[in-house]
Coordinates of C-alpha atoms and ligand atoms in Angstrom, one line a residue:
X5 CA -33.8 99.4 6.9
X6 CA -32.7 96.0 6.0
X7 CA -29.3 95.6 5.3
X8 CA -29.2 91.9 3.9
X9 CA -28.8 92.1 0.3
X10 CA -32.0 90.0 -1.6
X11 CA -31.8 86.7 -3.1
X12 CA -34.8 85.6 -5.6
X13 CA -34.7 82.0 -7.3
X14 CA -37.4 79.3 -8.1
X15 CA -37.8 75.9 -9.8
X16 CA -41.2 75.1 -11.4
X17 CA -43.3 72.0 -10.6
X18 CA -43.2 70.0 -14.1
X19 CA -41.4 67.2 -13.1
X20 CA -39.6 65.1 -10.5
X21 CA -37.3 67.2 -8.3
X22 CA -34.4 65.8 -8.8
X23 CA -30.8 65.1 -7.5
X24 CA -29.3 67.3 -10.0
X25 CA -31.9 70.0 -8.9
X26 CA -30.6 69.4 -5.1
X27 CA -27.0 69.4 -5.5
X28 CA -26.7 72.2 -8.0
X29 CA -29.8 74.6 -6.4
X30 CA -31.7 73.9 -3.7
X31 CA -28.8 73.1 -1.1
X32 CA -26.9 75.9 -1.5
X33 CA -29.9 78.0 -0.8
X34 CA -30.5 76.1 2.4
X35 CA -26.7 78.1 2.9
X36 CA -27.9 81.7 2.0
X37 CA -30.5 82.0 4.4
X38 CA -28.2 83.4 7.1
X39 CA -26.3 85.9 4.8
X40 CA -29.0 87.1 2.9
X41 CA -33.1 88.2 2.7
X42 CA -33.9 85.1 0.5
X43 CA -36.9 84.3 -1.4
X44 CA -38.1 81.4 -3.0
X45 CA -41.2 80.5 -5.3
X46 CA -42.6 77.8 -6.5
X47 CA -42.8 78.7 -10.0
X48 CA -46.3 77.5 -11.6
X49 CA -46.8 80.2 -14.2
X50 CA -44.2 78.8 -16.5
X51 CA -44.7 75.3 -15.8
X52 CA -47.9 75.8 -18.1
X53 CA -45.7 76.8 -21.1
X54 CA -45.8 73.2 -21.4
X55 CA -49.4 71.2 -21.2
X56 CA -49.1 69.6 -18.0
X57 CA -51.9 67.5 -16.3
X58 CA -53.6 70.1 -13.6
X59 CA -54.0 67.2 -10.9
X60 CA -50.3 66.6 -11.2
X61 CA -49.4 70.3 -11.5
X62 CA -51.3 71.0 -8.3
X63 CA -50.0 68.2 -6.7
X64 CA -46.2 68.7 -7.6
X65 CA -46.4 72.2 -6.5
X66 CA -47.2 71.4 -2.9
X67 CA -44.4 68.3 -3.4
X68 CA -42.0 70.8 -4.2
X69 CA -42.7 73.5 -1.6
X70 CA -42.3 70.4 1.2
X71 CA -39.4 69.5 -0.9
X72 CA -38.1 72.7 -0.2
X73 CA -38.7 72.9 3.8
X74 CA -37.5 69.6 3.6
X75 CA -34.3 70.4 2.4
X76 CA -33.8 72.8 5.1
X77 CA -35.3 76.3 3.9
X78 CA -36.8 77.6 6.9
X79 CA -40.1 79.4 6.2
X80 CA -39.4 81.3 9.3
X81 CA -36.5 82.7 7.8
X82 CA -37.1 82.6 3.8
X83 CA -40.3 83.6 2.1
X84 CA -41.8 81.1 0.3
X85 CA -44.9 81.8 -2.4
X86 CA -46.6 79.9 -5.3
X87 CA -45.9 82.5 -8.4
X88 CA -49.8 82.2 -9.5
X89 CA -51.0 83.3 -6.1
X90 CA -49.3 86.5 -6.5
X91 CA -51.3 88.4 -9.4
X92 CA -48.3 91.0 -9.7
X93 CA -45.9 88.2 -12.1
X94 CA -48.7 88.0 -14.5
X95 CA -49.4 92.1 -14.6
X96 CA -45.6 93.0 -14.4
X97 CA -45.2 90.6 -17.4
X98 CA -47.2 92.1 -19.2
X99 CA -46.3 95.8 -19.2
X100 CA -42.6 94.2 -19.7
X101 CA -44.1 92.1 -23.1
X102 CA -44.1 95.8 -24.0
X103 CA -40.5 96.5 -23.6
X104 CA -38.9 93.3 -24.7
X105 CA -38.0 92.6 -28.4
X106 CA -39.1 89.8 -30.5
X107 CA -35.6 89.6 -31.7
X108 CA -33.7 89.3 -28.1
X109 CA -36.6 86.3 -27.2
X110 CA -35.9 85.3 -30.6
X111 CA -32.1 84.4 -29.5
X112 CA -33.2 82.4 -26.4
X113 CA -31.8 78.5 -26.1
X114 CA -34.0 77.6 -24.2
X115 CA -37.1 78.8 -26.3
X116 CA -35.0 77.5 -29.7
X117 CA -34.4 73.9 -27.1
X118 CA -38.1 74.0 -26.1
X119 CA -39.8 74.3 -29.4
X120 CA -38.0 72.0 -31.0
X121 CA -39.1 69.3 -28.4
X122 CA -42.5 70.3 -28.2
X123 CA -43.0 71.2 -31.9
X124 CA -46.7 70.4 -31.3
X125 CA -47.2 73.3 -29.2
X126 CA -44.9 76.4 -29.8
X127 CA -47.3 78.8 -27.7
X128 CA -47.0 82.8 -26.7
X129 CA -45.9 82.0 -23.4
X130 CA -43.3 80.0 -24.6
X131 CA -41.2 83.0 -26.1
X132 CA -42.5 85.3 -23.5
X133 CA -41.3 82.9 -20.3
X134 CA -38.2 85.0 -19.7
X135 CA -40.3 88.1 -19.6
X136 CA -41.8 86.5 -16.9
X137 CA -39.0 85.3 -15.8
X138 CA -37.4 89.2 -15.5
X139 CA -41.2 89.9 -13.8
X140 CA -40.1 87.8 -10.8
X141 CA -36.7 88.9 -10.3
X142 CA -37.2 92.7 -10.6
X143 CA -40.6 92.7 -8.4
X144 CA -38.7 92.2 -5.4
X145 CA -35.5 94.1 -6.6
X146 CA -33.3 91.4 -6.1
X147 CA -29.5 91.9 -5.8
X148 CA -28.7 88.3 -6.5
X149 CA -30.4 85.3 -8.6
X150 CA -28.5 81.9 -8.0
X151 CA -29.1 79.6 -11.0
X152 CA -27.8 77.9 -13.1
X153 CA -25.6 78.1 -16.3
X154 CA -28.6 77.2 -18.7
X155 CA -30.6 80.2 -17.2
X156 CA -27.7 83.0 -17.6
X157 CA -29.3 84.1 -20.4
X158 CA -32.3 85.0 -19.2
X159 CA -30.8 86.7 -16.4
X160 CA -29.0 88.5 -19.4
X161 CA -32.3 89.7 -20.7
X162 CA -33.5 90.2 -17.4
X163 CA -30.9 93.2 -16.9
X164 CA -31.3 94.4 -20.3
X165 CA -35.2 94.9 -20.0
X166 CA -34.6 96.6 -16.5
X167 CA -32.0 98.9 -17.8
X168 CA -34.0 99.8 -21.0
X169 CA -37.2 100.4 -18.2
X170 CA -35.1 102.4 -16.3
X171 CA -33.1 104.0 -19.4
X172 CA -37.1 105.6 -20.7
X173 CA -38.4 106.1 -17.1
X174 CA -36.3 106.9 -14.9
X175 CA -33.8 110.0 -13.2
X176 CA -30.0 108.7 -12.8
X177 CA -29.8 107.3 -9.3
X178 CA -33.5 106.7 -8.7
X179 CA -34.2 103.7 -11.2
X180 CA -37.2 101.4 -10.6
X181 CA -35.5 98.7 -11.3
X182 CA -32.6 97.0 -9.7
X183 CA -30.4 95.6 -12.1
X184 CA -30.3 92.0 -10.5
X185 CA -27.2 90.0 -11.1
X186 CA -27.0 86.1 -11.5
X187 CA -24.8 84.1 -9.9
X188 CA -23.7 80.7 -9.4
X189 CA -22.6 79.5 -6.1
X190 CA -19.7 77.7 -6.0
X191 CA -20.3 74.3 -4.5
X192 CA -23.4 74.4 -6.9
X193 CA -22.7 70.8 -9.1
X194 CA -24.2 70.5 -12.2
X195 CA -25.1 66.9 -12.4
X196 CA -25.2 65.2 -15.6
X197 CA -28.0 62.2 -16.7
X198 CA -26.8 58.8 -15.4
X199 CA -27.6 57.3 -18.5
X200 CA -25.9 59.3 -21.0
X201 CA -23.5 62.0 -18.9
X202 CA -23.0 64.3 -21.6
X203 CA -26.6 65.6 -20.7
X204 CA -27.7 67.3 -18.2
X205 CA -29.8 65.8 -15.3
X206 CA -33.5 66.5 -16.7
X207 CA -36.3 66.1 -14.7
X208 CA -38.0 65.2 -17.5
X209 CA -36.1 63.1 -19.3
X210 CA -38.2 59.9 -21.1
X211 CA -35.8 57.6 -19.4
X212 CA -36.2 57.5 -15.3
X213 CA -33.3 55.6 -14.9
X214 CA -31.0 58.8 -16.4
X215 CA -31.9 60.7 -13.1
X216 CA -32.6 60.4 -9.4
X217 CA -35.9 61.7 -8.2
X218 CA -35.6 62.7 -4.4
X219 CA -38.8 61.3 -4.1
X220 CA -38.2 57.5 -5.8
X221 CA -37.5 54.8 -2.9
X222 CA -34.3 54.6 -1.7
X223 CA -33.6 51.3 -2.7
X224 CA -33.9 52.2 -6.1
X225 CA -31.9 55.5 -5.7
X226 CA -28.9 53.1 -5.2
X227 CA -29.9 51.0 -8.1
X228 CA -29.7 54.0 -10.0
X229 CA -26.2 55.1 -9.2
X230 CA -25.3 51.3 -9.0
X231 CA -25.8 50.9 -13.0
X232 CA -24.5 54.5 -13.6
X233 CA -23.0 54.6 -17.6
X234 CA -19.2 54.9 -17.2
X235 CA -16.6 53.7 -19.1
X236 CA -14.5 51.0 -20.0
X237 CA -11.1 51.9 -18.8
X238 CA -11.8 51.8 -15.3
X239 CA -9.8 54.1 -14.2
X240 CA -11.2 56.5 -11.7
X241 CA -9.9 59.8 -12.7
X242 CA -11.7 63.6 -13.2
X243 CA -10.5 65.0 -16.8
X244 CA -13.6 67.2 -17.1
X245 CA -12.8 68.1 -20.7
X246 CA -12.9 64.2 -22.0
X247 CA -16.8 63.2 -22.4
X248 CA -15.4 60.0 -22.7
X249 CA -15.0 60.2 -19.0
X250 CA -18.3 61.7 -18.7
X251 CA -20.0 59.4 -16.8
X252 CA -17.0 58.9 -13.3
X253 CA -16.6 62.5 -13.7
X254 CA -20.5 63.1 -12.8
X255 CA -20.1 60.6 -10.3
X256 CA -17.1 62.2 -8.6
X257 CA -18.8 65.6 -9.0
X258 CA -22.3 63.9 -7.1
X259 CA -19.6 62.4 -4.0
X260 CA -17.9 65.5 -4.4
X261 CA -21.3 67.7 -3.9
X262 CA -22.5 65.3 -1.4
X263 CA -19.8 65.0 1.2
X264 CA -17.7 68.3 0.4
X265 CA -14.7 66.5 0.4
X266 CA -12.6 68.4 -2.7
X267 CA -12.8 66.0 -6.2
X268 CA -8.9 65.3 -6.1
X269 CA -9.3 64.3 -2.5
X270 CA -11.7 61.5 -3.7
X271 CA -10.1 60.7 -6.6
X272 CA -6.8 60.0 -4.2
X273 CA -9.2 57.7 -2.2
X274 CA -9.7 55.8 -5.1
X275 CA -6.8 54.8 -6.3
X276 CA -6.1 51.6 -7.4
X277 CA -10.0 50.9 -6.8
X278 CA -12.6 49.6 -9.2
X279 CA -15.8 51.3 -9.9
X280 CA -18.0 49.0 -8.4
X281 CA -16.2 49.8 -5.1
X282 CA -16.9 53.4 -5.8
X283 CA -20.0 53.4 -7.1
X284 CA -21.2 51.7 -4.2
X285 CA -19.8 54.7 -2.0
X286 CA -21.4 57.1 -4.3
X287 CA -24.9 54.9 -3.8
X288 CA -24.5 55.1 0.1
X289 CA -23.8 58.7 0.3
X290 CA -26.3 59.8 -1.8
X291 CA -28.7 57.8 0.1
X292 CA -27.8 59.2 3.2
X293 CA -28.2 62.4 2.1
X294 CA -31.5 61.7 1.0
X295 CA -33.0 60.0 4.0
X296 CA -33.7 62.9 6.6
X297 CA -35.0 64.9 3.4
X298 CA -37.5 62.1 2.6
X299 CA -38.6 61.2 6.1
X300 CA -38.9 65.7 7.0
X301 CA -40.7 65.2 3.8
X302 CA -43.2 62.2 4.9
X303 CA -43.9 64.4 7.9
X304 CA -45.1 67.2 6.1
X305 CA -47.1 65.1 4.0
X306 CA -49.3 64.6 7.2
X307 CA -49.5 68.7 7.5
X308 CA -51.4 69.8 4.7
X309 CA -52.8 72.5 6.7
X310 CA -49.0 74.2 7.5
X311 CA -48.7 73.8 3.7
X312 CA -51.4 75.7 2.9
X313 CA -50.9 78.4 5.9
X314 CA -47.5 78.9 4.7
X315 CA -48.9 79.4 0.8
X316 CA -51.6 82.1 2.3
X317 CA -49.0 83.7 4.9
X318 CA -46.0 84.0 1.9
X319 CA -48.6 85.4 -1.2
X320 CA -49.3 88.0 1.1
X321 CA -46.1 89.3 2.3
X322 CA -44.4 88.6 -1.5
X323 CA -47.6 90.8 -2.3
X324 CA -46.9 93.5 -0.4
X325 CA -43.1 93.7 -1.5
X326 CA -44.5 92.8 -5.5
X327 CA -47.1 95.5 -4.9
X328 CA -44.6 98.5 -4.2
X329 CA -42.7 97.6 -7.6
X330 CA -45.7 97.6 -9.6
X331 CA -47.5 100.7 -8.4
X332 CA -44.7 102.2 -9.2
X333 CA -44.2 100.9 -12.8
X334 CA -47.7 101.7 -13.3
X335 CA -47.2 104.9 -12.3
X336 CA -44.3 105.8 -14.8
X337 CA -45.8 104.3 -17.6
X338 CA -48.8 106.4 -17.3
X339 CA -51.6 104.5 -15.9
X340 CA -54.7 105.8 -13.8
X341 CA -53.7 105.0 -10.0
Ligands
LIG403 N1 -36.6 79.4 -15.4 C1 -36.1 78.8 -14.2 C2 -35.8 77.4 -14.5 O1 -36.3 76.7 -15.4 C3 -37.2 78.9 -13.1 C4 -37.5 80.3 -12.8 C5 -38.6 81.0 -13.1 C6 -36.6 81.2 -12.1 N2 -38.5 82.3 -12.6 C7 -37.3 82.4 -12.0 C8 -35.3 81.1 -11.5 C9 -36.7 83.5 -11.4 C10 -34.8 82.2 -10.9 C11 -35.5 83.4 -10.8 O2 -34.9 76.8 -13.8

């Protein structure tokens, strides 16, 4: 048997990938692969809970799995899948529709933050995205789900529909479920919108200059930080509690993330400086970052077919794994096998 404990997480294809989605996700994963069995899925099932264009959705989901490989997950190591190429989300969703209660989905941020900004198109799917969201995890019995703050919650509801399954169905010590448990890694930065830092980096915020797409040019990556909002005091201090500081305290937490130096260590480097001095830095190490990730991805972008071979190899080994949970779920709920 395996020993490694498994890791599940995704990001869905409805926007730019962006910095904040680097710093705080995807390169701490690029850490786990070692320690842990570690799966990651492209997540195109609830990118649709929004309209989105189906060139671009097709397109950004092949962006993102090279954005992915790019950053250093190692397909020979991690499974990687595109969720609507493995049937078993959308039929383990369903079956957990049927165990979830309007109520909890009715206590969601993110559906209360979501329907307010698309009042025009408050669909099913919508509400139900974190039973779909508890579909993922639980198929592949996950032990750990590294995310972010805003998506605690549904890990929340993700343990509660997997105890209640387990609670009807199932003998003490032989559950179906594992009860999955969400964590955040520690280096894992939450990276605020350069335009108004109280927010958080959105990949689809209306203004492209309030985040960094890995994708835009780098020249314009350093523009970005360059006219970064900050304040007038110029002073470059971390007081994380003052939003008033918002903007040098995203920028210190970005260097910080970036070259793992510790933020008072910075901060100490920067006394007595000006922020255009330290912006500048911020501009060049971010860019440095992001240059081997942008030229891995323009190689892959001449691969198509290793894209696609590693779409067909991973449905069908996140298949298999999926399969197992849902035969038995199907099984204890009573249907004809
Ligand atoms: N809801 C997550 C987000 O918007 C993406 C996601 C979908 C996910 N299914 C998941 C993350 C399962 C972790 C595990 O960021």
């Amino acid at each position: 048997m395996d020993e490694k404990k498994t890791i599940f997480s995704g990001v869905q294809p409805s926007g730019n990938i962006t910095l904040g989605n680097y710093l705080g996700a995807i390169k701490n994963w690029v850490n786990l692969q070692e320690e842990y069995r570690c799966i990651y899925a492209m997540m195109d099932l609830h990118a649709i809970t929004v309209r989105q264009n189906p060139q671009e959705l097709r397109k950004r989901t092949l962006d993102l799995l090279k954005i992915y490989i790019a950053c250093g997950i190692d397909p020979e190591k991690s499974l990687l899948f595109i969720q609507s190429q493995v049937p078993h989300h959308a039929q383990l969703a369903w079956v957990l529709n049927c165990y979830t209660y309007m109520g909890e989905l009715s206590r969601m941020t993110q559906f209360k933050d979501k329907s307010s900004k698309h009042a025009d198109n408050i669909n099913a799917g919508l509400f139900t995205y974190p039973v779909l969201m508890a579909s993922d995890i639980l198929l592949y019995q996950a032990d750990l789900v590294p995310v972010g703050k805003d998506q605690m919650q549904h890990i929340e509801i993700t343990r509660d529909i997997a105890e209640r399954f387990n609670g009807v169905y199932c003998q003490e010590g032989n559950p179906v479920f594992k009860i999955p448990e969400g964590f955040m890694p520690k280096a894992g930065a939450k990276v605020m919108s350069l335009t108004e830092p109280t927010k958080k980096m959105s990949k689809s915020d209306e203004n492209p200059k309030a985040y960094i797409s890995l994708l835009d040019d780098l020249s314009v990556i350093e523009k970005k930080i360059k006219s970064a909002v900050t304040d007038s005091e110029g002073v470059i201090e971390y007081r994380p509690d003052d939003d008033a500081k918002a903007g040098i305290n995203n920028l210190l937490t970005i260097m910080s993330a970036v070259t793992g130096k510790d933020i008072d260590k910075i901060v100490a480097e920067y006394q007595g400086k000006g922020y255009g001095d330290f912006k500048k830095d911020v501009a060049e190490a971010v860019v440095e970052e992001i240059r081997p990730i942008r030229a891995r991805y323009d190689e892959l972008s001449n691969d198509k077919q290793y894209l696609v071979d590693i779409c067909e190899k991973g449905a069908i080994e996140a298949s298999k794994i999926a399969g197992r949970t849902l035969s038995k779920v199907y099984k204890k709920v009573g249907f004809v096998q």
